[in-house]
Coordinates of C-alpha atoms in Angstrom, one line a residue:
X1 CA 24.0 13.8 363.1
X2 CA 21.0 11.5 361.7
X3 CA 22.8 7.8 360.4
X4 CA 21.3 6.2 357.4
X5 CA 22.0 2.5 357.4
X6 CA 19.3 1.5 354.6
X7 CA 16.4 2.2 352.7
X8 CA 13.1 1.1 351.1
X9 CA 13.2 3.0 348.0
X10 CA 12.2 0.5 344.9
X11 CA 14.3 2.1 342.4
X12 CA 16.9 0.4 340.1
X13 CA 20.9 1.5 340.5
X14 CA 22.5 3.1 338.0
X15 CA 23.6 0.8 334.9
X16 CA 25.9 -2.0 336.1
X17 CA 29.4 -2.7 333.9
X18 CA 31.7 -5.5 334.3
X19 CA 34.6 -3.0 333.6
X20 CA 36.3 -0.3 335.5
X21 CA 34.0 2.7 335.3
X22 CA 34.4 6.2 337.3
X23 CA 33.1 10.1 337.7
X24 CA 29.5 10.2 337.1
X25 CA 27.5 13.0 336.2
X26 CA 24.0 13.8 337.0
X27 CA 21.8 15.9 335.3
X28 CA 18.1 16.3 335.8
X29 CA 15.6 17.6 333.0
X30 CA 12.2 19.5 333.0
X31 CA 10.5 16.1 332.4
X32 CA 11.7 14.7 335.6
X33 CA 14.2 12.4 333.9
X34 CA 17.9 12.2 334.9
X35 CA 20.6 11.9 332.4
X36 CA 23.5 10.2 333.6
X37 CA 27.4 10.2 332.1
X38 CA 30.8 8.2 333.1
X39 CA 33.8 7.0 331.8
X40 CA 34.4 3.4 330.8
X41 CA 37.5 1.4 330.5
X42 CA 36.4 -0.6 327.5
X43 CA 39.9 -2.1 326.9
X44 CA 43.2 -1.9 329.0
X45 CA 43.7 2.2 329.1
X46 CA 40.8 2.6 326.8
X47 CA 38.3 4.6 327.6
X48 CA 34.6 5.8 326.5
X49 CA 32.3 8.5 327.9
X50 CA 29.1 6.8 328.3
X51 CA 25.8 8.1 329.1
X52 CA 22.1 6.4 329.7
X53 CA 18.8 8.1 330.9
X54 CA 16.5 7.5 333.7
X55 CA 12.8 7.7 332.7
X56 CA 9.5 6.1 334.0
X57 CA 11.9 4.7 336.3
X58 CA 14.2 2.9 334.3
X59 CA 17.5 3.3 332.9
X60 CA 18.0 3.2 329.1
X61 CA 20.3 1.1 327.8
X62 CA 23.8 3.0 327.9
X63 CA 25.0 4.8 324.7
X64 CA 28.6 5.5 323.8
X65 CA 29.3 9.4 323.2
X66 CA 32.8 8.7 322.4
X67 CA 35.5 6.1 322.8
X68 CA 38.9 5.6 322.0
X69 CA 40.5 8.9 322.0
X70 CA 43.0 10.7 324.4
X71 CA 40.7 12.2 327.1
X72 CA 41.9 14.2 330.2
X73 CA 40.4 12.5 332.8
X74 CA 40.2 14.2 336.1
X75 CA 38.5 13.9 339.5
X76 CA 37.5 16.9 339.7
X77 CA 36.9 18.2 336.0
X78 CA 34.2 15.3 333.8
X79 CA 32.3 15.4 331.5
X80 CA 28.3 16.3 331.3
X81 CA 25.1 15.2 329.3
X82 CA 22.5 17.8 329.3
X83 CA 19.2 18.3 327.8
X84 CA 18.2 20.9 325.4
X85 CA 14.5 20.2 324.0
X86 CA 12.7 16.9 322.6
X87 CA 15.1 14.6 321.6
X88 CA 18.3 16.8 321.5
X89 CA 21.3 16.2 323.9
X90 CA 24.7 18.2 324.6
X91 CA 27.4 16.8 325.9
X92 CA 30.8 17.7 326.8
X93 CA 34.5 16.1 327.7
X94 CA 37.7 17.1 327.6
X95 CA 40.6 15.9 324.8
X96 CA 43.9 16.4 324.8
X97 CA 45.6 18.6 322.4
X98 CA 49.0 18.7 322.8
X99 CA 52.1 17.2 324.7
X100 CA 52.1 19.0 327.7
X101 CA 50.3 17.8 330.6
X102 CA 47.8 20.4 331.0
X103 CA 47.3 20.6 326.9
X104 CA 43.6 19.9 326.7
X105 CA 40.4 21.3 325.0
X106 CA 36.3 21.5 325.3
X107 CA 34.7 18.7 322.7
X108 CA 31.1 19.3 322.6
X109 CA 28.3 17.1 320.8
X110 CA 25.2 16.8 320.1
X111 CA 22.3 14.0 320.1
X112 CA 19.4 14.4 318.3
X113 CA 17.4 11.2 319.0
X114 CA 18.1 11.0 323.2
X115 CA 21.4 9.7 322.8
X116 CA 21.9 6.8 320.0
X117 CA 23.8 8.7 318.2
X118 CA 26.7 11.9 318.5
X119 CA 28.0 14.5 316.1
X120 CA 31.5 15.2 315.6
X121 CA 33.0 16.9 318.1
X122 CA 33.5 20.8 318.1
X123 CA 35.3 23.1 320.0
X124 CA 33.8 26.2 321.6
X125 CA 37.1 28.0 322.1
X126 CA 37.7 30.3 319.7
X127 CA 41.5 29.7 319.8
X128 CA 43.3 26.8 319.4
X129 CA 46.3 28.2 321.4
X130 CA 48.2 24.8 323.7
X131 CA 46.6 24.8 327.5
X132 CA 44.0 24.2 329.9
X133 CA 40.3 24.3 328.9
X134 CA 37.8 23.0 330.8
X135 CA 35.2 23.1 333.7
X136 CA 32.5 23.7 331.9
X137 CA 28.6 24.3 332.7
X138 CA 25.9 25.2 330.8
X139 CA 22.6 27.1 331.1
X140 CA 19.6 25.9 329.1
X141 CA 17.4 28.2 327.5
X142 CA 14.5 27.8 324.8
X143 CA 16.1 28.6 321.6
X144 CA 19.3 29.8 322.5
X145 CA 21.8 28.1 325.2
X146 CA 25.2 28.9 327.2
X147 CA 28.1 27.2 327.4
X148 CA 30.8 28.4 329.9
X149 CA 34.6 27.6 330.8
X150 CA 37.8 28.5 332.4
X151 CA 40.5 29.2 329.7
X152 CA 44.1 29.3 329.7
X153 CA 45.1 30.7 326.7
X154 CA 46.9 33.8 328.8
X155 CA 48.3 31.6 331.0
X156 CA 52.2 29.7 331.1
X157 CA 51.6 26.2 331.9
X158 CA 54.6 26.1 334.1
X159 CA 53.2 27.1 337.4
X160 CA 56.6 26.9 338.8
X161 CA 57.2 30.2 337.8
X162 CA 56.8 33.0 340.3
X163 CA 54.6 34.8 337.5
X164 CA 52.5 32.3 335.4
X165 CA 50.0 34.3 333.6
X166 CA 46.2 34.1 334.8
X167 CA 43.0 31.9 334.0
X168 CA 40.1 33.6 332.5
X169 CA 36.3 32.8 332.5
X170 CA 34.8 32.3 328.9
X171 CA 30.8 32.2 327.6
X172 CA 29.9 31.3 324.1
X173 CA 25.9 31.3 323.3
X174 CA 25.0 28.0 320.9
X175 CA 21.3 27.1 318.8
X176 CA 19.4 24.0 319.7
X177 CA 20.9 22.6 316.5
X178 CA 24.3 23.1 317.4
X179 CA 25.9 26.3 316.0
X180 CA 28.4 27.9 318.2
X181 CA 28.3 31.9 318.4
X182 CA 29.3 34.7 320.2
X183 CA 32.9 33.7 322.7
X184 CA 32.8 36.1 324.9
X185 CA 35.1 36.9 328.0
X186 CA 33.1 37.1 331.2
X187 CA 36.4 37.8 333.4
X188 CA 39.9 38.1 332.8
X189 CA 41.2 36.6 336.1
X190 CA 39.6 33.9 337.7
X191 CA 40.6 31.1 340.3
X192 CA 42.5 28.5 337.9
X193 CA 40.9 24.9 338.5
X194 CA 37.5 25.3 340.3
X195 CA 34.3 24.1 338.8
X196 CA 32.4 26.9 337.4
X197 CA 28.2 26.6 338.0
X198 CA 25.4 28.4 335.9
X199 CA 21.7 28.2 335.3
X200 CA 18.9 29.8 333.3
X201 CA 16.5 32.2 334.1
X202 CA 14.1 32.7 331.9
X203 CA 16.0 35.2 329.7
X204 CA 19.1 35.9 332.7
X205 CA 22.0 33.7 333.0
X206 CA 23.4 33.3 335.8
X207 CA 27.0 32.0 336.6
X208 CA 29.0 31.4 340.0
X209 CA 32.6 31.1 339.7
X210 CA 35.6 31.0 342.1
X211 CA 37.7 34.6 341.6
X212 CA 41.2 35.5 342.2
X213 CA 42.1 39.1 342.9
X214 CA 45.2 40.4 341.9
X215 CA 46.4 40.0 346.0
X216 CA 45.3 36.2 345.9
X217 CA 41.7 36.6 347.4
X218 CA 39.7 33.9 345.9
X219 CA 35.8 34.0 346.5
X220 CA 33.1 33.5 344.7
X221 CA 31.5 36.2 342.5
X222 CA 28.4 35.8 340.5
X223 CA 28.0 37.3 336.8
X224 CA 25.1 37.4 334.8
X225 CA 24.1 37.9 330.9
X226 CA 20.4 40.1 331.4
X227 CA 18.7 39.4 328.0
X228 CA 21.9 40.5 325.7
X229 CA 23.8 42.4 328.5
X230 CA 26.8 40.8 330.4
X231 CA 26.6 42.5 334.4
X232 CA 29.9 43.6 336.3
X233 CA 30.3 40.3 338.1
X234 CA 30.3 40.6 342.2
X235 CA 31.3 38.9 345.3
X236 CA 28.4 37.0 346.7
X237 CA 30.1 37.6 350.2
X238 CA 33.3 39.0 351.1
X239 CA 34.6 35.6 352.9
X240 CA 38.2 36.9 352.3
X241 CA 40.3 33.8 351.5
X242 CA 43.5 33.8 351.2
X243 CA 45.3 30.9 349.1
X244 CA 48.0 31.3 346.4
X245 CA 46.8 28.2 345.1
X246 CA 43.5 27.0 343.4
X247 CA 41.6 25.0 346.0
X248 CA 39.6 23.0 343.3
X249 CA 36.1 23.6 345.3
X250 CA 33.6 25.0 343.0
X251 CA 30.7 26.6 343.5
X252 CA 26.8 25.0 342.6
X253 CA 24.3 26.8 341.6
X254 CA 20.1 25.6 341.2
X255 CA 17.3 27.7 340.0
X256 CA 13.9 27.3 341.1
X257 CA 11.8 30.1 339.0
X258 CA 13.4 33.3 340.2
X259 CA 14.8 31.6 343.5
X260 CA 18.2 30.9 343.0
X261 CA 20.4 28.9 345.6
X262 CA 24.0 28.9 345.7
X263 CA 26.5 27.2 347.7
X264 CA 30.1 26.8 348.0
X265 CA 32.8 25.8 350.5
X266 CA 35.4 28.3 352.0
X267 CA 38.6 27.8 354.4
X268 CA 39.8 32.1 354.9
X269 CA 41.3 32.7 358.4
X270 CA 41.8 28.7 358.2
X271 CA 38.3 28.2 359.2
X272 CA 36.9 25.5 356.8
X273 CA 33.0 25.9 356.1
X274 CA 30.3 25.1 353.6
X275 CA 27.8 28.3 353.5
X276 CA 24.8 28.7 351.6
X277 CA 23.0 32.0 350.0
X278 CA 19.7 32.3 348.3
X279 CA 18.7 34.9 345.7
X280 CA 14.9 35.7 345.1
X281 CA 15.3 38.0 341.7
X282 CA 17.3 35.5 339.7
X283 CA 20.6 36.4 341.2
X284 CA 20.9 40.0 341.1
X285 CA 21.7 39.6 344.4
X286 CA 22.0 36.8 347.2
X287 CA 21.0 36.7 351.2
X288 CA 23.7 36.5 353.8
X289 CA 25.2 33.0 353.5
X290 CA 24.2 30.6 356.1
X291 CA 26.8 28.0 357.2
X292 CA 25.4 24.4 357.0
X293 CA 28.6 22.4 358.1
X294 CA 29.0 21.1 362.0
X295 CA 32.8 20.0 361.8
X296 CA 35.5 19.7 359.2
X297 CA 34.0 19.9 355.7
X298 CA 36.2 19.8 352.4
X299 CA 33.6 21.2 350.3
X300 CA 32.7 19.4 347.0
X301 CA 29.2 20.7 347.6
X302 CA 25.6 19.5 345.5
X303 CA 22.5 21.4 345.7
X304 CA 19.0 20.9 344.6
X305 CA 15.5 22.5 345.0
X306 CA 13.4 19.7 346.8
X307 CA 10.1 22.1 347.4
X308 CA 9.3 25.7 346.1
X309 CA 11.1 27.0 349.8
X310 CA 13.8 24.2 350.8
X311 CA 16.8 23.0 348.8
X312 CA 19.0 20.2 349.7
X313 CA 22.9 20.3 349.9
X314 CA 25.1 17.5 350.2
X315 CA 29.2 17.6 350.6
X316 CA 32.5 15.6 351.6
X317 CA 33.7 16.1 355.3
X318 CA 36.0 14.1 357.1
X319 CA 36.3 11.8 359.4
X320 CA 38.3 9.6 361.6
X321 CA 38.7 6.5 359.2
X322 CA 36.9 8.1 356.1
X323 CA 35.0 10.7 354.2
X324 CA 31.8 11.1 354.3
X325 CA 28.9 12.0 352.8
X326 CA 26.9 14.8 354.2
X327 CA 23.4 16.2 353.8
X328 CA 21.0 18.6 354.9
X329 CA 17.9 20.9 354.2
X330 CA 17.7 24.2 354.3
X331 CA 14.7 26.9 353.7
X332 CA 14.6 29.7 352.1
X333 CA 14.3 31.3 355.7
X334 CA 17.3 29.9 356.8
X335 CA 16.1 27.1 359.0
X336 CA 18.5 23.8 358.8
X337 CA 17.1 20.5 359.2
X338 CA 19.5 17.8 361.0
X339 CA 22.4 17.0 359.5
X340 CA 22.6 13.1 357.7
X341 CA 25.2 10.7 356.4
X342 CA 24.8 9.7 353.6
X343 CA 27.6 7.2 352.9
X344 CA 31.3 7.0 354.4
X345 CA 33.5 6.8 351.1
X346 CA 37.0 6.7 350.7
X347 CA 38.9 9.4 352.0
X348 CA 41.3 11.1 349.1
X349 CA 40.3 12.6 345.4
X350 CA 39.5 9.3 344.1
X351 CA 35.6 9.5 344.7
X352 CA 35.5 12.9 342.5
X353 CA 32.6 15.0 343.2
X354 CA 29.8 12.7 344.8
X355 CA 26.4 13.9 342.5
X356 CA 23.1 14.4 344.1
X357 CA 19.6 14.3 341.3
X358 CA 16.3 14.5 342.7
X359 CA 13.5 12.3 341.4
X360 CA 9.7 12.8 342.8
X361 CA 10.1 12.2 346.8
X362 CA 13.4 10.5 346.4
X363 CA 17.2 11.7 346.1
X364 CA 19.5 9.6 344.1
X365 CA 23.8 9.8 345.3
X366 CA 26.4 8.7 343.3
X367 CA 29.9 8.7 343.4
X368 CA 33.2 6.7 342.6
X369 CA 35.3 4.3 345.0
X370 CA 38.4 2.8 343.8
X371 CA 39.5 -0.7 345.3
X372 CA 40.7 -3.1 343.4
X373 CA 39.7 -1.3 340.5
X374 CA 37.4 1.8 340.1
X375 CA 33.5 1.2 340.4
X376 CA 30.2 3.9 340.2
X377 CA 28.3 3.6 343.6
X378 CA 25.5 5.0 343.9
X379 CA 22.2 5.3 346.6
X380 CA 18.8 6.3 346.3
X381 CA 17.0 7.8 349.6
X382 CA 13.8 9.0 350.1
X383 CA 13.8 12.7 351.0
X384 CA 12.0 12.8 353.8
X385 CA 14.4 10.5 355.5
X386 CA 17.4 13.1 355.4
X387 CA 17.1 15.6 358.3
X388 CA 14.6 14.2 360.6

């Protein structure tokens, strides 16, 4: 393992704030910018979802999406700021919608001049039925874009009960403008908390999601919408795990042209590992997975394209006083570069999912440590640096 004690890269942090802030997002764009979101305690238990962009190597000035209102704030389920075309922004959180713990729905908006200003909120979920909605993704096209989520509304929010209904996987397509159209049920039985993962491909979307068959085998499976035709969804590899629970350790998905790479963490036959498959016709179907890990990984896994033939994948693996954070490359012919810390972070769920964005020959990490109080960290690296 390659140890990274500092760097030389002369690029700003990520906004600072005097007050508690946590779970960041990072989102990259065709222009090379990153869009960043997090939550921000603006007064005692008072939170907004904030967002700023980083162009010509600055950050914008942070924006306020929303504030004030009863979000579900998870670790392992935040919100997003995506770009759609020019000046037009999507974002997404979660609100709760009812008493119950797990009563919470998808609140999109949308930004028409980079992120001064927000639309009221909408919900993509056709029904309005009490329960969980959330882990969203989205895949960006030209006209016409995806949303897509896990959705309770079959399920009994008492998992206490022997029999408590099932999770499904839902899609809706929505206009640069901001109509909503078209819910459509991708699957009927899915894993019931793990992040959900999907990118555009020219006119193919494709999305990776964590299954659950009916005898508690949860692997991933890809599904894809060709043009206007949803695809049986399949296994990317027949790992075989076996867990009555939901692990909450999605899947990530990045598109390069018609190179897609996928990875994902895995524990059947109680063997943790983070593997990593590559598709070369947009996801139709992938390579045998490659494992990347060298010890005891806990998944949370990142992934980014870094050249037309290597990607980059970053996850959470523990150690003997901490977690840490792991990286590697990997070509398209399977060969792995050395394995690199990143940053040792506090063991535990309180970090969320660390991010990884790519900008020109650097890589910028992000994640969320909590003290004293809760605080954004965040590293930039050059990406030659990782792997040597």
């Amino acid at each position: 393992m390659i140890f990274l004690f500092s760097c030389d890269v002369n690029l700003p942090g990520l906004p600072s704030s005097k007050n508690q802030t946590k779970f960041p997002r990072l989102i990259s764009n065709s222009k090379g910018e990153i869009l960043l979101s997090w939550f921000e305690e603006i007064e005692p238990d008072k939170w907004a979802l904030m967002s700023s962009i980083f162009s010509n190597k600055v950050w914008s000035s942070p924006n306020v999406i929303t504030k004030n209102k009863e979000y579900f704030i998870n670790w392992a389920d935040f919100p997003s700021t995506n770009y759609i075309n020019k000046d037009t922004l999507v974002a997404h959180w979660l609100e709760k919608s009812g008493p119950g713990t797990y009563d919470y729905d998808v609140h999109l908006s949308f930004s028409f001049n980079r992120g001064a200003d927000w639309t009221s909120s909408q919900i993509p979920h056709a029904t309005l039925i009490k329960g969980e909605h959330g882990f969203v993704s989205f895949g960006i096209g030209k006209s016409m874009h995806d949303v897509v989520w896990l959705d309770g509304r079959n399920m009994i929010m008492d998992h206490s009960k022997e029999d408590y209904g099932q999770m499904s996987l839902y899609h809706s397509s929505f206009t640069s403008n901001g109509n909503l159209i078209n819910e459509y049920e991708i699957d009927d039985r899915v894993c019931e908390c793990c992040p959900t993962s999907s990118v555009r491909v020219k006119d193919t979307l494709v999305v990776a999601y964590r299954n659950r068959s009916l005898d508690e085998i949860r692997d991933i499976y890809i599904a894809r919408r060709v043009g206007d035709t949803w695809e049986k969804s399949y296994p990317v590899h027949n790992d075989g795990w076996s867990i009555a629970g939901c692990p909450v350790n999605g899947p990530m998905l990045s598109a390069n042209n018609s190179n897609v790479a996928l990875a994902w963490y895995t524990s059947a036959n109680g063997n943790p590992s983070v593997k990593v498959a590559f598709s070369t016709n947009s996801g139709k179907n992938f390579s045998t997975p490659q494992r990347v890990d060298l010890s005891m990984p806990i998944g949370r896994v990142d992934i980014e394209w870094i050249s037309n033939s290597e990607i980059l994948i970053s996850w959470i693996e523990d150690g003997d006083d901490s977690s840490n954070i792991l990286a590697r490359r990997i070509s398209l012919d399977n060969n792995l570069s050395n394995e690199t810390l990143i940053e040792k972070i506090p063991p535990g769920r309180v970090t969320g999912y660390p991010q990884m964005e790519v900008f020109n020959e650097n890589v910028l990490f992000a994640w969320t440590e909590n003290k004293k109080t809760s605080a954004i960290k965040s590293k930039w690296l050059p990406i030659s640096d990782i792997g040597k």
